Structures are given as structure tokens and as C-alpha cells.
PDB file of C-alpha atoms and ligand atoms in Angstrom:
ATOM      1  CA  MET A   1     -52.411  92.913 -40.013  1.00  0.00           C
ATOM      2  CA  GLU A   2     -54.579  89.698 -41.377  1.00  0.00           C
ATOM      3  CA  LEU A   3     -51.488  87.295 -41.105  1.00  0.00           C
ATOM      4  CA  TRP A   4     -51.075  88.470 -37.354  1.00  0.00           C
ATOM      5  CA  PHE A   5     -54.492  87.999 -36.908  1.00  0.00           C
ATOM      6  CA  THR A   6     -53.935  84.001 -37.972  1.00  0.00           C
ATOM      7  CA  LEU A   7     -50.864  83.882 -36.205  1.00  0.00           C
ATOM      8  CA  LEU A   8     -52.434  85.627 -32.418  1.00  0.00           C
ATOM      9  CA  ARG A   9     -55.763  82.424 -33.178  1.00  0.00           C
ATOM     10  CA  ARG A  10     -53.713  79.862 -33.582  1.00  0.00           C
ATOM     11  CA  GLU A  11     -51.635  80.785 -30.237  1.00  0.00           C
ATOM     12  CA  TRP A  12     -54.521  81.413 -28.739  1.00  0.00           C
ATOM     13  CA  GLU A  13     -56.280  77.461 -29.740  1.00  0.00           C
ATOM     14  CA  LEU A  14     -52.771  75.777 -29.080  1.00  0.00           C
ATOM     15  CA  ALA A  15     -53.339  77.452 -25.446  1.00  0.00           C
ATOM     16  CA  GLN A  16     -57.204  76.223 -25.502  1.00  0.00           C
ATOM     17  CA  ARG A  17     -55.853  73.012 -25.957  1.00  0.00           C
ATOM     18  CA  ASP A  18     -52.825  72.876 -23.336  1.00  0.00           C
ATOM     19  CA  LEU A  19     -55.260  74.335 -20.957  1.00  0.00           C
ATOM     20  CA  ARG A  20     -57.495  71.682 -20.936  1.00  0.00           C
ATOM     21  CA  ALA A  21     -55.060  68.646 -20.855  1.00  0.00           C
ATOM     22  CA  ASP A  22     -53.904  70.974 -17.526  1.00  0.00           C
ATOM     23  CA  ASP A  23     -50.702  72.021 -19.167  1.00  0.00           C
ATOM     24  CA  LEU A  24     -50.005  75.130 -17.509  1.00  0.00           C
ATOM     25  CA  ASP A  25     -46.869  75.527 -19.199  1.00  0.00           C
ATOM     26  CA  GLY A  26     -47.548  74.677 -22.474  1.00  0.00           C
ATOM     27  CA  ALA A  27     -50.865  77.633 -22.333  1.00  0.00           C
ATOM     28  CA  ILE A  28     -48.595  80.544 -20.930  1.00  0.00           C
ATOM     29  CA  ALA A  29     -45.152  80.072 -23.169  1.00  0.00           C
ATOM     30  CA  ALA A  30     -48.214  79.970 -25.902  1.00  0.00           C
ATOM     31  CA  ILE A  31     -50.317  82.972 -24.720  1.00  0.00           C
ATOM     32  CA  ARG A  32     -46.890  84.770 -23.873  1.00  0.00           C
ATOM     33  CA  ARG A  33     -45.554  84.533 -27.979  1.00  0.00           C
ATOM     34  CA  SER A  34     -48.418  85.701 -29.018  1.00  0.00           C
ATOM     35  CA  VAL A  35     -47.988  89.498 -26.649  1.00  0.00           C
ATOM     36  CA  HIS A  36     -44.449  89.292 -29.048  1.00  0.00           C
ATOM     37  CA  HIS A  37     -47.035  88.879 -32.301  1.00  0.00           C
ATOM     38  CA  LEU A  38     -49.594  91.627 -30.770  1.00  0.00           C
ATOM     39  CA  ARG A  39     -46.831  94.350 -30.319  1.00  0.00           C
ATOM     40  CA  SER A  40     -45.899  93.601 -34.204  1.00  0.00           C
ATOM     41  CA  LEU A  41     -49.121  94.079 -35.029  1.00  0.00           C
ATOM     42  CA  ASP A  42     -49.409  97.616 -33.103  1.00  0.00           C
ATOM     43  CA  ALA A  43     -46.570  98.163 -34.607  1.00  0.00           C
ATOM     44  CA  SER A  44     -47.372  97.831 -37.851  1.00  0.00           C
ATOM     45  CA  TRP A  45     -49.966 100.630 -37.785  1.00  0.00           C
ATOM     46  CA  GLN A  46     -47.072 103.179 -37.864  1.00  0.00           C
ATOM     47  CA  SER A  47     -47.256 102.627 -42.156  1.00  0.00           C
ATOM     48  CA  LEU A  48     -50.677 104.414 -42.063  1.00  0.00           C
ATOM     49  CA  LEU A  49     -51.193 106.745 -38.928  1.00  0.00           C
ATOM     50  CA  TRP A  50     -49.652 109.507 -41.619  1.00  0.00           C
ATOM     51  CA  LEU A  51     -52.676 109.227 -44.334  1.00  0.00           C
ATOM     52  CA  THR A  52     -54.979 112.200 -44.216  1.00  0.00           C
ATOM     53  CA  PRO A  53     -58.246 113.287 -45.381  1.00  0.00           C
ATOM     54  CA  ALA A  54     -57.355 114.243 -48.624  1.00  0.00           C
ATOM     55  CA  GLU A  55     -54.412 110.691 -49.515  1.00  0.00           C
ATOM     56  CA  PHE A  56     -57.242 108.892 -48.048  1.00  0.00           C
ATOM     57  CA  ASN A  57     -60.584 110.389 -50.357  1.00  0.00           C
ATOM     58  CA  GLY A  58     -57.719 109.639 -53.002  1.00  0.00           C
ATOM     59  CA  PHE A  59     -58.842 105.917 -53.055  1.00  0.00           C
ATOM     60  CA  ARG A  60     -61.913 105.162 -50.819  1.00  0.00           C
ATOM     61  CA  ASP A  61     -64.391 104.800 -53.426  1.00  0.00           C
ATOM     62  CA  GLN A  62     -62.703 101.782 -54.839  1.00  0.00           C
ATOM     63  CA  LEU A  63     -62.828 100.475 -51.658  1.00  0.00           C
ATOM     64  CA  GLY A  64     -67.597  99.923 -52.060  1.00  0.00           C
ATOM     65  CA  GLU A  65     -68.192  98.454 -49.340  1.00  0.00           C
ATOM     66  CA  ALA A  66     -65.659  96.766 -48.021  1.00  0.00           C
ATOM     67  CA  SER A  67     -64.473  97.400 -44.769  1.00  0.00           C
ATOM     68  CA  GLY A  68     -62.656  95.866 -41.449  1.00  0.00           C
ATOM     69  CA  PHE A  69     -66.133  94.274 -41.142  1.00  0.00           C
ATOM     70  CA  GLN A  70     -65.148  91.782 -43.638  1.00  0.00           C
ATOM     71  CA  SER A  71     -62.015  90.422 -41.478  1.00  0.00           C
ATOM     72  CA  TYR A  72     -62.949  86.965 -40.475  1.00  0.00           C
ATOM     73  CA  GLU A  73     -59.586  86.262 -38.704  1.00  0.00           C
ATOM     74  CA  TYR A  74     -59.947  89.014 -36.649  1.00  0.00           C
ATOM     75  CA  ARG A  75     -63.240  87.805 -34.809  1.00  0.00           C
ATOM     76  CA  HIS A  76     -61.914  85.001 -33.935  1.00  0.00           C
ATOM     77  CA  VAL A  77     -59.366  87.087 -32.019  1.00  0.00           C
ATOM     78  CA  GLU A  78     -62.457  88.956 -30.445  1.00  0.00           C
ATOM     79  CA  PHE A  79     -64.422  85.701 -29.358  1.00  0.00           C
ATOM     80  CA  LEU A  80     -61.153  83.982 -28.115  1.00  0.00           C
ATOM     81  CA  LEU A  81     -60.948  87.671 -26.302  1.00  0.00           C
ATOM     82  CA  GLY A  82     -64.577  86.783 -25.159  1.00  0.00           C
ATOM     83  CA  LEU A  83     -66.065  89.849 -26.999  1.00  0.00           C
ATOM     84  CA  LYS A  84     -69.128  88.146 -28.823  1.00  0.00           C
ATOM     85  CA  ALA A  85     -72.335  89.468 -30.778  1.00  0.00           C
ATOM     86  CA  GLU A  86     -73.716  87.615 -33.336  1.00  0.00           C
ATOM     87  CA  SER A  87     -74.328  90.732 -35.663  1.00  0.00           C
ATOM     88  CA  VAL A  88     -71.123  90.317 -36.244  1.00  0.00           C
ATOM     89  CA  ILE A  89     -70.525  87.047 -37.701  1.00  0.00           C
ATOM     90  CA  ARG A  90     -73.676  88.299 -40.545  1.00  0.00           C
ATOM     91  CA  PRO A  91     -71.229  89.822 -43.092  1.00  0.00           C
ATOM     92  CA  HIS A  92     -70.194  86.220 -43.801  1.00  0.00           C
ATOM     93  CA  LYS A  93     -72.878  84.600 -44.431  1.00  0.00           C
ATOM     94  CA  GLY A  94     -71.758  84.357 -47.907  1.00  0.00           C
ATOM     95  CA  LEU A  95     -69.497  82.623 -47.598  1.00  0.00           C
ATOM     96  CA  PRO A  96     -70.509  79.251 -45.405  1.00  0.00           C
ATOM     97  CA  ALA A  97     -67.334  77.430 -44.589  1.00  0.00           C
ATOM     98  CA  VAL A  98     -66.241  80.139 -43.096  1.00  0.00           C
ATOM     99  CA  TYR A  99     -69.559  82.205 -41.561  1.00  0.00           C
ATOM    100  CA  ALA A 100     -69.856  78.394 -39.964  1.00  0.00           C
ATOM    101  CA  ASP A 101     -66.130  78.072 -38.311  1.00  0.00           C
ATOM    102  CA  LEU A 102     -67.555  81.792 -36.954  1.00  0.00           C
ATOM    103  CA  GLU A 103     -70.376  80.358 -35.645  1.00  0.00           C
ATOM    104  CA  ARG A 104     -68.690  77.237 -33.737  1.00  0.00           C
ATOM    105  CA  ALA A 105     -66.631  80.025 -32.424  1.00  0.00           C
ATOM    106  CA  LEU A 106     -68.850  82.319 -31.149  1.00  0.00           C
ATOM    107  CA  LEU A 107     -70.868  79.287 -29.284  1.00  0.00           C
ATOM    108  CA  ALA A 108     -66.570  77.869 -28.273  1.00  0.00           C
ATOM    109  CA  PRO A 109     -65.282  79.031 -24.891  1.00  0.00           C
ATOM    110  CA  SER A 110     -62.712  81.447 -24.599  1.00  0.00           C
ATOM    111  CA  LEU A 111     -59.436  81.740 -23.087  1.00  0.00           C
ATOM    112  CA  GLU A 112     -60.658  82.802 -20.106  1.00  0.00           C
ATOM    113  CA  ASP A 113     -63.324  80.394 -19.978  1.00  0.00           C
ATOM    114  CA  ASP A 114     -61.034  77.514 -20.646  1.00  0.00           C
ATOM    115  CA  VAL A 115     -58.195  79.218 -18.704  1.00  0.00           C
ATOM    116  CA  LEU A 116     -61.368  79.264 -15.448  1.00  0.00           C
ATOM    117  CA  ALA A 117     -62.174  75.674 -15.957  1.00  0.00           C
ATOM    118  CA  HIS A 118     -58.892  74.630 -15.816  1.00  0.00           C
ATOM    119  CA  PHE A 119     -59.205  76.301 -12.115  1.00  0.00           C
ATOM    120  CA  SER A 120     -61.776  74.336 -11.235  1.00  0.00           C
ATOM    121  CA  ARG A 121     -60.085  71.003 -12.258  1.00  0.00           C
ATOM    122  CA  ARG A 122     -57.451  72.608  -9.619  1.00  0.00           C
ATOM    123  CA  GLY A 123     -60.146  72.874  -6.737  1.00  0.00           C
ATOM    124  CA  LEU A 124     -60.108  76.256  -7.176  1.00  0.00           C
ATOM    125  CA  PRO A 125     -64.007  78.225  -6.284  1.00  0.00           C
ATOM    126  CA  VAL A 126     -65.586  79.287  -9.842  1.00  0.00           C
ATOM    127  CA  PRO A 127     -69.130  78.803  -9.566  1.00  0.00           C
ATOM    128  CA  ALA A 128     -71.059  76.732 -11.950  1.00  0.00           C
ATOM    129  CA  GLU A 129     -72.720  79.251 -13.224  1.00  0.00           C
ATOM    130  CA  VAL A 130     -69.338  80.457 -14.926  1.00  0.00           C
ATOM    131  CA  LEU A 131     -68.435  76.939 -16.019  1.00  0.00           C
ATOM    132  CA  GLU A 132     -71.901  76.302 -17.669  1.00  0.00           C
ATOM    133  CA  ARG A 133     -72.347  80.265 -18.867  1.00  0.00           C
ATOM    134  CA  ASP A 134     -73.927  80.383 -22.301  1.00  0.00           C
ATOM    135  CA  PHE A 135     -70.540  81.344 -24.573  1.00  0.00           C
ATOM    136  CA  SER A 136     -72.135  83.092 -26.835  1.00  0.00           C
ATOM    137  CA  VAL A 137     -72.213  85.648 -24.465  1.00  0.00           C
ATOM    138  CA  THR A 138     -69.911  88.665 -23.812  1.00  0.00           C
ATOM    139  CA  TYR A 139     -67.986  87.794 -20.284  1.00  0.00           C
ATOM    140  CA  GLU A 140     -68.975  90.226 -17.399  1.00  0.00           C
ATOM    141  CA  ALA A 141     -66.903  90.503 -13.988  1.00  0.00           C
ATOM    142  CA  VAL A 142     -67.939  87.609 -11.189  1.00  0.00           C
ATOM    143  CA  ASP A 143     -67.523  88.366  -7.810  1.00  0.00           C
ATOM    144  CA  GLU A 144     -66.278  85.593  -6.974  1.00  0.00           C
ATOM    145  CA  VAL A 145     -63.744  85.488  -9.467  1.00  0.00           C
ATOM    146  CA  VAL A 146     -62.593  88.097  -9.521  1.00  0.00           C
ATOM    147  CA  ALA A 147     -61.630  87.910  -5.494  1.00  0.00           C
ATOM    148  CA  ILE A 148     -59.686  83.917  -6.648  1.00  0.00           C
ATOM    149  CA  TRP A 149     -57.526  86.500  -9.134  1.00  0.00           C
ATOM    150  CA  ALA A 150     -57.191  88.845  -6.196  1.00  0.00           C
ATOM    151  CA  ASP A 151     -55.512  86.080  -4.002  1.00  0.00           C
ATOM    152  CA  ILE A 152     -53.812  84.705  -7.158  1.00  0.00           C
ATOM    153  CA  TYR A 153     -52.040  88.780  -7.033  1.00  0.00           C
ATOM    154  CA  ARG A 154     -51.386  88.935  -3.550  1.00  0.00           C
ATOM    155  CA  ASP A 155     -47.835  86.620  -4.058  1.00  0.00           C
ATOM    156  CA  PRO A 156     -46.253  87.938  -7.250  1.00  0.00           C
ATOM    157  CA  ARG A 157     -43.710  85.711  -7.727  1.00  0.00           C
ATOM    158  CA  PRO A 158     -42.782  84.438 -10.662  1.00  0.00           C
ATOM    159  CA  GLY A 159     -42.422  80.549  -8.501  1.00  0.00           C
ATOM    160  CA  ASN A 160     -46.690  81.560  -8.156  1.00  0.00           C
ATOM    161  CA  GLU A 161     -47.477  80.083 -11.570  1.00  0.00           C
ATOM    162  CA  LEU A 162     -51.151  81.527 -12.116  1.00  0.00           C
ATOM    163  CA  PHE A 163     -49.790  84.799 -10.983  1.00  0.00           C
ATOM    164  CA  VAL A 164     -47.382  84.084 -14.358  1.00  0.00           C
ATOM    165  CA  LEU A 165     -50.929  83.100 -16.041  1.00  0.00           C
ATOM    166  CA  GLY A 166     -52.482  86.116 -15.104  1.00  0.00           C
ATOM    167  CA  GLU A 167     -49.685  88.136 -15.994  1.00  0.00           C
ATOM    168  CA  ALA A 168     -49.122  86.922 -19.753  1.00  0.00           C
ATOM    169  CA  LEU A 169     -53.017  87.369 -19.878  1.00  0.00           C
ATOM    170  CA  ALA A 170     -53.340  91.091 -18.645  1.00  0.00           C
ATOM    171  CA  ASP A 171     -50.235  92.242 -21.583  1.00  0.00           C
ATOM    172  CA  VAL A 172     -52.573  90.600 -24.099  1.00  0.00           C
ATOM    173  CA  ALA A 173     -55.334  92.149 -22.933  1.00  0.00           C
ATOM    174  CA  GLU A 174     -53.641  95.849 -22.969  1.00  0.00           C
ATOM    175  CA  VAL A 175     -51.575  95.410 -26.398  1.00  0.00           C
ATOM    176  CA  PHE A 176     -54.902  94.313 -27.892  1.00  0.00           C
ATOM    177  CA  THR A 177     -56.855  97.571 -26.484  1.00  0.00           C
ATOM    178  CA  THR A 178     -53.698  99.602 -27.634  1.00  0.00           C
ATOM    179  CA  TRP A 179     -54.478  98.062 -31.047  1.00  0.00           C
ATOM    180  CA  ARG A 180     -58.128  99.556 -31.130  1.00  0.00           C
ATOM    181  CA  GLN A 181     -57.204 102.444 -29.886  1.00  0.00           C
ATOM    182  CA  THR A 182     -54.552 102.634 -31.961  1.00  0.00           C
ATOM    183  CA  HIS A 183     -57.577 102.186 -34.502  1.00  0.00           C
ATOM    184  CA  VAL A 184     -59.632 104.366 -33.755  1.00  0.00           C
ATOM    185  CA  SER A 185     -56.855 107.283 -33.558  1.00  0.00           C
ATOM    186  CA  ALA A 186     -55.768 106.203 -37.329  1.00  0.00           C
ATOM    187  CA  VAL A 187     -59.692 106.689 -38.550  1.00  0.00           C
ATOM    188  CA  ARG A 188     -60.404 110.418 -36.721  1.00  0.00           C
ATOM    189  CA  ARG A 189     -57.221 111.166 -38.425  1.00  0.00           C
ATOM    190  CA  ALA A 190     -58.223 109.632 -42.201  1.00  0.00           C
ATOM    191  CA  MET A 191     -61.442 110.034 -41.629  1.00  0.00           C
ATOM    192  CA  GLY A 192     -63.135 112.292 -38.794  1.00  0.00           C
ATOM    193  CA  ALA A 193     -66.501 111.416 -38.282  1.00  0.00           C
ATOM    194  CA  LYS A 194     -67.656 110.162 -42.084  1.00  0.00           C
ATOM    195  CA  PRO A 195     -69.660 107.153 -42.200  1.00  0.00           C
ATOM    196  CA  GLY A 196     -67.937 104.098 -42.244  1.00  0.00           C
ATOM    197  CA  THR A 197     -67.554 102.669 -45.889  1.00  0.00           C
ATOM    198  CA  GLY A 198     -68.788  98.930 -44.102  1.00  0.00           C
ATOM    199  CA  GLY A 199     -71.996 100.795 -42.538  1.00  0.00           C
ATOM    200  CA  SER A 200     -71.537 101.855 -39.135  1.00  0.00           C
ATOM    201  CA  SER A 201     -71.465 105.612 -38.386  1.00  0.00           C
ATOM    202  CA  GLY A 202     -67.729 105.047 -38.207  1.00  0.00           C
ATOM    203  CA  LEU A 203     -65.308 106.653 -35.681  1.00  0.00           C
ATOM    204  CA  ALA A 204     -68.332 106.851 -32.351  1.00  0.00           C
ATOM    205  CA  TRP A 205     -69.205 102.941 -33.354  1.00  0.00           C
ATOM    206  CA  LEU A 206     -65.597 102.323 -33.387  1.00  0.00           C
ATOM    207  CA  GLU A 207     -65.164 104.035 -30.196  1.00  0.00           C
ATOM    208  CA  ARG A 208     -68.111 102.222 -28.266  1.00  0.00           C
ATOM    209  CA  SER A 209     -66.868  98.919 -29.668  1.00  0.00           C
ATOM    210  CA  ALA A 210     -62.713  99.935 -29.140  1.00  0.00           C
ATOM    211  CA  ALA A 211     -64.334 100.870 -25.083  1.00  0.00           C
ATOM    212  CA  ARG A 212     -65.038  96.356 -24.707  1.00  0.00           C
ATOM    213  CA  VAL A 213     -62.737  95.040 -22.014  1.00  0.00           C
ATOM    214  CA  VAL A 214     -60.865  92.202 -22.320  1.00  0.00           C
ATOM    215  CA  PHE A 215     -60.662  89.686 -18.876  1.00  0.00           C
ATOM    216  CA  PRO A 216     -62.469  92.354 -16.798  1.00  0.00           C
ATOM    217  CA  ASP A 217     -61.872  90.274 -14.130  1.00  0.00           C
ATOM    218  CA  LEU A 218     -58.459  90.512 -14.857  1.00  0.00           C
ATOM    219  CA  TRP A 219     -58.736  93.943 -13.901  1.00  0.00           C
ATOM    220  CA  ALA A 220     -61.578  94.416 -11.607  1.00  0.00           C
ATOM    221  CA  ALA A 221     -58.688  92.522  -8.525  1.00  0.00           C
ATOM    222  CA  ARG A 222     -56.494  94.932  -8.861  1.00  0.00           C
ATOM    223  CA  THR A 223     -58.503  96.970  -6.336  1.00  0.00           C
ATOM    224  CA  LEU A 224     -58.755  94.230  -3.832  1.00  0.00           C
ATOM    225  CA  VAL A 225     -54.858  93.858  -3.732  1.00  0.00           C
TER     226      VAL A 225
HETATM  227  C1  LIG B 301     -56.738 104.295 -42.052  1.00  0.00           C
HETATM  228  C2  LIG B 301     -56.914 103.353 -42.013  1.00  0.00           C
HETATM  229  C3  LIG B 301     -58.274 102.538 -41.734  1.00  0.00           C
HETATM  230  C4  LIG B 301     -59.540 103.595 -41.587  1.00  0.00           C
HETATM  231  C5  LIG B 301     -60.317 104.900 -41.991  1.00  0.00           C
HETATM  232  C6  LIG B 301     -60.575 102.496 -40.598  1.00  0.00           C
HETATM  233  C7  LIG B 301     -62.005 102.536 -41.117  1.00  0.00           C
HETATM  234  C8  LIG B 301     -62.455 101.938 -39.937  1.00  0.00           C
HETATM  235  C9  LIG B 301     -64.615 101.582 -39.907  1.00  0.00           C
HETATM  236  C10 LIG B 301     -64.898 103.218 -39.918  1.00  0.00           C
HETATM  237  C11 LIG B 301     -64.732 101.336 -39.743  1.00  0.00           C
HETATM  238  C12 LIG B 301     -65.978 100.232 -39.096  1.00  0.00           C
HETATM  239  C13 LIG B 301     -66.575  99.920 -39.812  1.00  0.00           C
HETATM  240  C14 LIG B 301     -67.671 101.070 -41.718  1.00  0.00           C
HETATM  241  O1  LIG B 301     -68.585 100.882 -41.101  1.00  0.00           O
HETATM  242  O2  LIG B 301     -66.950  99.773 -41.763  1.00  0.00           O
HETATM  243  C15 LIG B 301     -63.666  99.819 -38.687  1.00  0.00           C
HETATM  244  C16 LIG B 301     -63.866  98.540 -38.975  1.00  0.00           C
HETATM  245  C17 LIG B 301     -62.867  97.702 -39.022  1.00  0.00           C
HETATM  246  N1  LIG B 301     -61.349  97.619 -39.710  1.00  0.00           N
HETATM  247 FE1  LIG B 301     -60.875  99.733 -39.938  1.00  0.00          FE
HETATM  248  N2  LIG B 301     -59.863 101.137 -41.449  1.00  0.00           N
HETATM  249  C18 LIG B 301     -58.660 101.665 -41.199  1.00  0.00           C
HETATM  250  C19 LIG B 301     -57.385 100.407 -41.403  1.00  0.00           C
HETATM  251  C20 LIG B 301     -57.473  99.214 -40.948  1.00  0.00           C
HETATM  252  C21 LIG B 301     -56.998  98.073 -41.135  1.00  0.00           C
HETATM  253  C22 LIG B 301     -55.403  98.637 -41.574  1.00  0.00           C
HETATM  254  C23 LIG B 301     -56.921  97.262 -40.099  1.00  0.00           C
HETATM  255  C24 LIG B 301     -56.116  95.611 -40.071  1.00  0.00           C
HETATM  256  C25 LIG B 301     -56.906  94.674 -41.485  1.00  0.00           C
HETATM  257  C26 LIG B 301     -58.198  97.255 -40.103  1.00  0.00           C
HETATM  258  C27 LIG B 301     -59.650  96.867 -39.616  1.00  0.00           C
HETATM  259  C28 LIG B 301     -60.507  96.628 -39.246  1.00  0.00           C
HETATM  260  C29 LIG B 301     -61.396  95.302 -38.434  1.00  0.00           C
HETATM  261  C30 LIG B 301     -60.884  94.767 -37.462  1.00  0.00           C
HETATM  262  C31 LIG B 301     -62.432  96.719 -38.589  1.00  0.00           C
HETATM  263  C32 LIG B 301     -64.340  95.858 -37.232  1.00  0.00           C
HETATM  264  C33 LIG B 301     -64.222  96.615 -35.638  1.00  0.00           C
HETATM  265  C34 LIG B 301     -64.667  95.630 -35.008  1.00  0.00           C
HETATM  266  O3  LIG B 301     -65.385  95.248 -34.909  1.00  0.00           O
HETATM  267  O4  LIG B 301     -64.693  96.238 -33.737  1.00  0.00           O
HETATM  268  N3  LIG B 301     -58.866  98.540 -40.513  1.00  0.00           N
HETATM  269  N4  LIG B 301     -62.361 100.678 -39.898  1.00  0.00           N
END
């Protein structure tokens, strides 16, 4: 799974590079490839979903305090999807190069921020507050941006390249959310509501984390169409 996270990060960084160069075709191609990687990532849960509490207990002690909180490629994935939090980079303070890279990613635009900057350069009315926002904060839906996506979605033909981009991003959000929900199911099944080895409350903490919405404008726009 760590290798899939790394591959996703590379694809979305390529998509950002293309968006910054206003190469929409290149960005769409990278985002579409990433949907295939996400589906493979999600499928790999099948090899773990059978784990019973007694079987998990059989090796859980050996984890010590190790946990998913130490996955820095996962944090890059979350940050690129716009799910930002300063607290989640703290576990990486012991690895200065990793920490510095995560700190840079926390402050940098997400994939959606780069999409909106591209929209603005195409003349679409993205508010200045959105373009100049504090990128270290999780993006929330903004009415003007929701209206832009709703307009794009009123023309759902393959020739509408922004519609194609929207659907590729919707696929990313959907499959990533499925991965998180399946993680919650695996945790519920293997350890119930015991606290996590990484120091969180476990299931309850993960349920809250999995409920965070990726690309909120894209979902809100559907209500308007
Ligand atoms: C049945 C097996 C698994 C169990 C019981 C489990 C349990 C947990 C728990 C309890 C947490 C909360 C943090 C903590 O206090 O430890 C967590 C977080 C996390 N786990 Fe797992 N996990 C499992 C498998 C995996 C696998 C295979 C991956 C893939 C790399 C993974 C990646 C993560 C990540 C990235 C987080 C942080 C999630 C977030 O910030 O929303 N876990 N896991």
C-alpha cells in the first residue's frame, strides 16, 4: 500500500505540473491513471479483511507504538487531496528530511487549488479569496466555485474537457473514500473499539477522519444541476 501511495503522489504532482502549464490534457491523463492505481490499492484490502481479533492479537504486541500515523506517503496523498492538518506531520519530527518535505506540502496548493488557479486563467470567476487562501487549511466548498462546477456539469459531453476533468476528480474522491471506509471496516473487524497503537482512540478517530470530504465543490455542484 505504501508503494501505491507513492505512485499516487507522483501522478498528482505530475497533474499539478501540467495544470500550472495549462496543459489540461496532460493533467486529465495523470488523474485518470491514478484512478486505476487507487482501484488496485483498494483491492489489496482483500488480503487483510479476514483478520480476526485473536489472530491480530497474535502479533499486535510486536507493533509497539508503530501505526499508520507513521505513513508519510499517505500524508502526501491526503495533502494533495486537500485534507490538511498540522497535527498529522508531528509524528515525523524525528526524520528531518521527511518532516521538511511534509511541512512544504502542508503549505503548498492541493490538486484542487491548482484546478481552480487554472479555471481562473481560463477566465472563470474564481473568487480572489479562494486563489489567495491559506493552503495549509482544509478546503471547504465555496458557493461561487460550486456554481462554476454546476455550469460545467450542465454539459456532460466528452467534448467538454472540464466536465471530463470533473468526473476524473470525482472518481479519485470516490475510490479514495472507499479505501478509507474499508480501512475502518478492517479495524472494526480485527480489533473492535480498542485504542490504536499510534495513540488515538482507534475506530472512533478513524470514523471521523474517513468522514472528511474530498473535493467538496464537486459534490455540492450536483445538487444545483
Ligand atoms: C487490520 C489491519 C489494520 C488495523 C487494525 C489498523 C488500525 C489502525 C488504527 C487503530 C489507526 C488509528 C491510529 C492509531 O491510533 O494507531 C490507523 C491509522 C492508519 N492506518 Fe491502519 N490499520 C490496519 C491496516 C492498515 C494498512 C494495511 C494500512 C496501509 C498502509 C494502514 C494505514 C493507516 C493509515 C494511513 C492511518 C492514518 C489514517 C488517518 O490519518 O486517517 N492501516 N490504523
